[in-house]
């Protein structure tokens, strides 16, 4: 199984991504979950990650708390989408499993130094603070990372927290800048992809039909999560952003994109956090990311439902 670290700020869609990974033990070996402040403050994301582990019966999972604020800015959160706890929706018990001692950044560095080079994949579902800090503290880890698959950014689709910026990149643009300059092979799942993956009624109904406790809790989470987009945009559900990262590892053929240069805007007040994607290769700048744009939405939901049913 492919070794992964999931770096996350749960978030209902982060929870769905973690569940997808737990439902795929033949393909994915979750070495650890590292939390970061993002959708909600760190105390909640660290709580929520453990709740998801317990919900899935995976209490042996190592969960580490990480950065509680971006590298150079004040934290911006997204309770307007995720609710006060970040996992609003179902009734959830407080977690009983403990956080691991130590910081996410150190776990990431130690794991990459310990495991054979080129075997560990980083899956990032939130602001890139922990990864940016790890690369800053230990530049030797960069060539050891097999691949970094991230949910973040948007280009033709624009932004979701400002007109120009997607939330994960906007919260910590300095960290994103470090990551995109690091030379690590990047796969980027932007809003251009995730906005095609709506939690339509028929899809959520299929999840509910699984009938297990984790599937039921997930349905209640998604019913809370989607209300923001439904009320604000009249859309056919909420966009299931973060599970794209895990789905890519399981079935890359569901996604289509191009190798592009991507740079992060860190200076402009108006467009800070924008992912400037050279989709048309108008510059000679180095192609530093595989940027996805299209997805087989039905195939994605089939995969999700198949794997949720295995938990
Ligand atoms: C991203 O921001 C968060 O609200 C979601 O969990 C996702 O990671 C989408 O912009
Ligand atoms: Ca997230």
XYZ file of C-alpha atoms and ligand atoms in Angstrom:
322
model
C 0.000 0.000 0.000
C 1.106 3.527 -0.751
C 2.317 5.406 2.331
C 0.558 8.700 2.940
C 0.405 11.466 5.508
C -2.881 13.378 5.555
C -2.479 17.022 6.536
C -5.901 18.451 7.280
C -8.226 21.014 8.914
C -11.478 19.026 9.311
C -14.026 20.275 7.965
C -16.806 17.969 6.753
C -15.194 17.500 3.329
C -11.854 16.751 4.998
C -13.701 14.124 7.050
C -15.022 12.605 3.806
C -11.457 12.474 2.444
C -10.164 10.739 5.581
C -13.036 8.244 5.375
C -12.205 7.541 1.741
C -8.622 6.755 2.769
C -9.749 4.527 5.646
C -12.062 2.708 3.258
C -9.109 1.889 0.997
C -6.607 -0.042 3.168
C -5.356 -2.191 0.278
C -4.116 0.879 -1.575
C -3.334 3.359 1.192
C -1.341 3.130 4.397
C -2.097 6.201 6.535
C 1.171 6.789 8.432
C -0.343 9.685 10.313
C -2.803 12.542 10.274
C -1.409 16.006 10.926
C -3.761 18.836 11.760
C -3.559 22.520 10.982
C -5.641 25.583 11.724
C -7.924 26.492 8.822
C -11.652 25.921 8.579
C -11.744 26.265 12.363
C -9.019 26.835 14.986
C -6.482 24.107 15.707
C -8.154 22.864 18.889
C -11.225 21.953 16.825
C -9.368 20.491 13.821
C -7.302 18.308 16.184
C -10.472 17.175 17.935
C -12.274 16.553 14.663
C -9.515 14.444 13.125
C -9.710 12.112 16.125
C -13.497 12.006 15.979
C -13.279 10.792 12.383
C -10.726 8.121 13.349
C -12.990 6.879 16.132
C -16.056 6.970 13.924
C -14.242 4.697 11.476
C -12.870 2.389 14.196
C -9.314 3.448 13.365
C -8.164 4.486 16.814
C -4.625 3.216 16.150
C -4.079 6.128 13.770
C -1.434 8.613 14.849
C -2.872 12.121 15.011
C -0.563 15.084 15.586
C -1.499 18.701 16.198
C 0.346 21.217 14.050
C 0.450 24.928 13.339
C -2.197 27.030 15.043
C -1.653 30.042 12.779
C -0.344 30.804 9.297
C 3.375 31.556 8.822
C 3.023 35.321 8.439
C -0.651 36.250 8.803
C -3.604 36.197 11.129
C -5.757 33.083 10.831
C -8.918 33.348 8.718
C -11.505 30.621 9.385
C -14.634 29.366 7.606
C -17.333 28.762 10.217
C -19.798 30.243 7.723
C -19.460 26.997 5.770
C -18.491 24.383 8.353
C -20.201 25.613 11.529
C -18.632 26.467 14.870
C -16.950 23.086 15.443
C -16.015 22.451 11.807
C -17.969 19.181 11.832
C -21.395 20.599 12.556
C -24.322 18.396 11.568
C -24.378 15.056 13.417
C -24.298 14.480 17.164
C -20.703 13.455 17.787
C -19.055 12.168 20.946
C -15.929 13.929 22.142
C -12.894 11.849 21.151
C -11.239 9.624 23.732
C -8.073 8.772 21.779
C -5.111 10.995 22.609
C -3.136 13.238 20.349
C 0.433 12.036 19.778
C 3.123 13.941 21.622
C 5.084 16.294 19.383
C 4.287 18.693 16.586
C 2.969 17.826 13.116
C 5.942 19.545 11.515
C 8.399 17.294 13.351
C 6.389 14.172 12.569
C 6.433 15.080 8.878
C 10.192 15.690 8.911
C 11.012 12.569 10.924
C 8.795 10.351 8.803
C 10.276 11.574 5.545
C 13.814 11.083 6.870
C 13.047 7.623 8.250
C 11.113 6.111 5.358
C 12.848 5.206 2.119
C 13.185 8.293 -0.118
C 10.444 8.612 -2.723
C 7.929 6.453 -0.894
C 5.874 8.911 1.174
C 3.077 10.964 -0.390
C 1.745 14.081 1.318
C -1.994 14.652 1.002
C -2.925 18.210 1.948
C -6.532 19.181 2.575
C -6.059 22.535 4.298
C -3.741 25.548 4.421
C -0.159 24.510 3.664
C 1.340 25.870 6.905
C 2.726 22.580 8.277
C 4.319 21.627 4.962
C 5.766 25.104 4.433
C 7.265 25.069 7.935
C 8.650 21.547 7.462
C 10.328 22.513 4.169
C 11.752 25.632 5.797
C 13.084 23.767 8.806
C 14.372 20.729 6.894
C 15.002 21.441 3.210
C 16.535 17.950 2.894
C 13.049 16.411 2.973
C 11.980 17.974 -0.358
C 13.635 15.398 -2.647
C 12.418 12.579 -0.399
C 8.712 13.362 -0.961
C 7.189 11.070 -3.575
C 4.413 13.484 -4.454
C 2.303 16.160 -2.802
C -1.356 16.000 -3.779
C -3.243 19.079 -2.618
C -6.712 20.502 -2.618
C -6.189 24.165 -3.273
C -6.393 27.010 -5.718
C -8.624 27.847 -8.608
C -7.932 29.391 -11.985
C -10.697 29.682 -14.617
C -13.142 29.126 -11.773
C -11.814 32.011 -9.646
C -11.878 32.007 -5.871
C -14.267 31.114 -3.050
C -13.004 33.337 -0.216
C -12.107 36.338 -2.378
C -12.812 36.762 -6.098
C -9.218 35.727 -6.762
C -8.346 33.209 -4.068
C -9.375 29.768 -2.888
C -9.545 29.332 0.904
C -6.632 26.938 1.553
C -4.144 29.043 -0.390
C -5.582 32.354 0.854
C -5.187 31.437 4.516
C -1.436 30.861 4.180
C -0.106 32.146 0.867
C 3.478 32.286 2.176
C 3.327 28.567 2.960
C 1.843 27.820 -0.453
C 4.602 29.869 -2.065
C 7.264 27.790 -0.292
C 5.579 24.579 -1.457
C 5.242 25.629 -5.109
C 8.912 26.711 -5.191
C 10.189 23.574 -3.470
C 10.654 21.334 -6.492
C 8.408 18.688 -4.915
C 6.173 17.012 -7.540
C 2.735 18.575 -7.009
C -0.718 17.521 -8.088
C -3.238 20.319 -7.614
C -6.990 19.845 -7.256
C -8.451 23.329 -7.703
C -12.007 24.614 -7.485
C -12.192 24.040 -11.253
C -12.429 20.332 -10.397
C -14.165 20.382 -7.035
C -17.043 22.596 -8.141
C -18.028 19.771 -10.506
C -18.522 17.410 -7.555
C -21.762 18.461 -5.926
C -23.476 16.541 -3.151
C -26.621 16.065 -5.226
C -29.631 14.499 -3.473
C -29.403 11.218 -5.396
C -25.736 10.863 -4.425
C -26.296 11.582 -0.733
C -29.208 9.140 -0.780
C -26.892 6.370 -1.996
C -24.542 7.196 0.884
C -27.419 7.036 3.348
C -28.398 3.615 1.979
C -25.054 2.203 3.130
C -26.688 2.238 6.568
C -23.576 2.092 8.786
C -22.877 4.547 11.618
C -19.960 6.269 9.827
C -21.973 6.617 6.609
C -24.907 8.031 8.560
C -22.701 10.579 10.323
C -21.148 11.528 6.991
C -24.571 12.124 5.458
C -25.499 14.411 8.355
C -22.222 16.285 7.970
C -22.772 16.779 4.256
C -26.343 17.933 4.796
C -24.978 20.673 7.032
C -22.017 21.483 4.766
C -24.036 21.826 1.556
C -26.551 24.297 2.940
C -24.134 27.221 2.477
C -23.827 26.696 -1.279
C -27.466 25.781 -1.729
C -28.681 28.887 0.106
C -26.150 31.276 -1.345
C -25.861 30.028 -4.925
C -28.924 27.846 -5.405
C -26.555 25.051 -6.409
C -27.330 21.352 -6.575
C -25.403 20.593 -3.376
C -22.062 21.451 -1.826
C -18.739 20.923 -3.617
C -16.888 17.924 -2.226
C -13.388 19.409 -2.387
C -11.000 17.399 -0.258
C -11.820 13.780 -1.199
C -10.452 14.543 -4.685
C -6.943 14.259 -3.220
C -7.509 10.705 -2.017
C -9.564 9.755 -5.075
C -6.623 10.763 -7.261
C -4.375 8.261 -5.474
C -6.950 5.516 -5.930
C -8.088 6.269 -9.478
C -6.014 8.938 -11.230
C -7.845 8.239 -14.473
C -10.907 10.018 -13.055
C -9.055 13.347 -13.444
C -7.683 15.312 -16.354
C -5.265 18.196 -16.378
C -1.923 19.539 -17.564
C 1.573 20.180 -16.309
C 1.792 23.922 -15.720
C 3.744 26.591 -13.944
C 1.877 27.794 -10.860
C 2.903 30.821 -8.834
C 1.270 32.207 -5.706
C 0.427 35.882 -5.279
C 1.714 37.010 -1.892
C 1.907 40.802 -2.229
C -1.224 42.296 -3.751
C -3.985 43.086 -1.299
C -6.611 42.544 -3.970
C -5.450 39.171 -5.254
C -3.409 37.705 -2.397
C -3.576 33.913 -2.392
C -4.353 33.690 -6.083
C -2.902 30.663 -7.864
C -1.560 32.053 -11.140
C -1.715 28.997 -13.413
C 0.044 29.166 -16.768
C -2.503 26.844 -18.368
C -1.695 27.994 -21.912
C 2.076 27.786 -21.421
C 2.453 31.427 -22.353
C 5.681 31.638 -20.328
C 8.806 29.516 -20.208
C 8.530 29.259 -16.438
C 9.192 25.816 -15.009
C 6.201 23.478 -14.932
C 5.951 22.754 -11.232
C 2.510 21.169 -10.886
C 0.052 18.834 -12.522
C -3.047 21.038 -12.479
C -6.357 19.222 -12.798
C -9.341 20.761 -14.498
C -11.817 17.983 -15.286
C -13.246 15.026 -13.427
C -15.555 12.096 -14.083
C -18.085 13.106 -11.418
C -20.158 9.912 -11.544
C -17.021 7.783 -11.326
C -15.864 9.853 -8.361
C -19.107 9.355 -6.430
C -19.189 5.639 -7.290
C -15.717 5.312 -5.785
C -16.638 7.309 -2.704
C -19.758 5.272 -2.002
C -18.020 1.945 -2.680
C -15.263 2.784 -0.190
C -17.515 4.321 2.470
C -19.424 1.031 2.431
C -16.236 -0.846 3.406
C -15.893 0.969 6.729
C -11.223 24.121 0.950
O -11.479 25.009 2.042
C -12.146 24.327 3.066
O -13.287 25.045 3.436
C -12.468 22.948 2.572
O -12.297 22.004 3.600
C -11.487 22.728 1.453
O -10.277 22.167 1.908
C -12.067 24.558 -0.232
O -11.751 25.841 -0.627
Ca -10.050 21.258 4.134
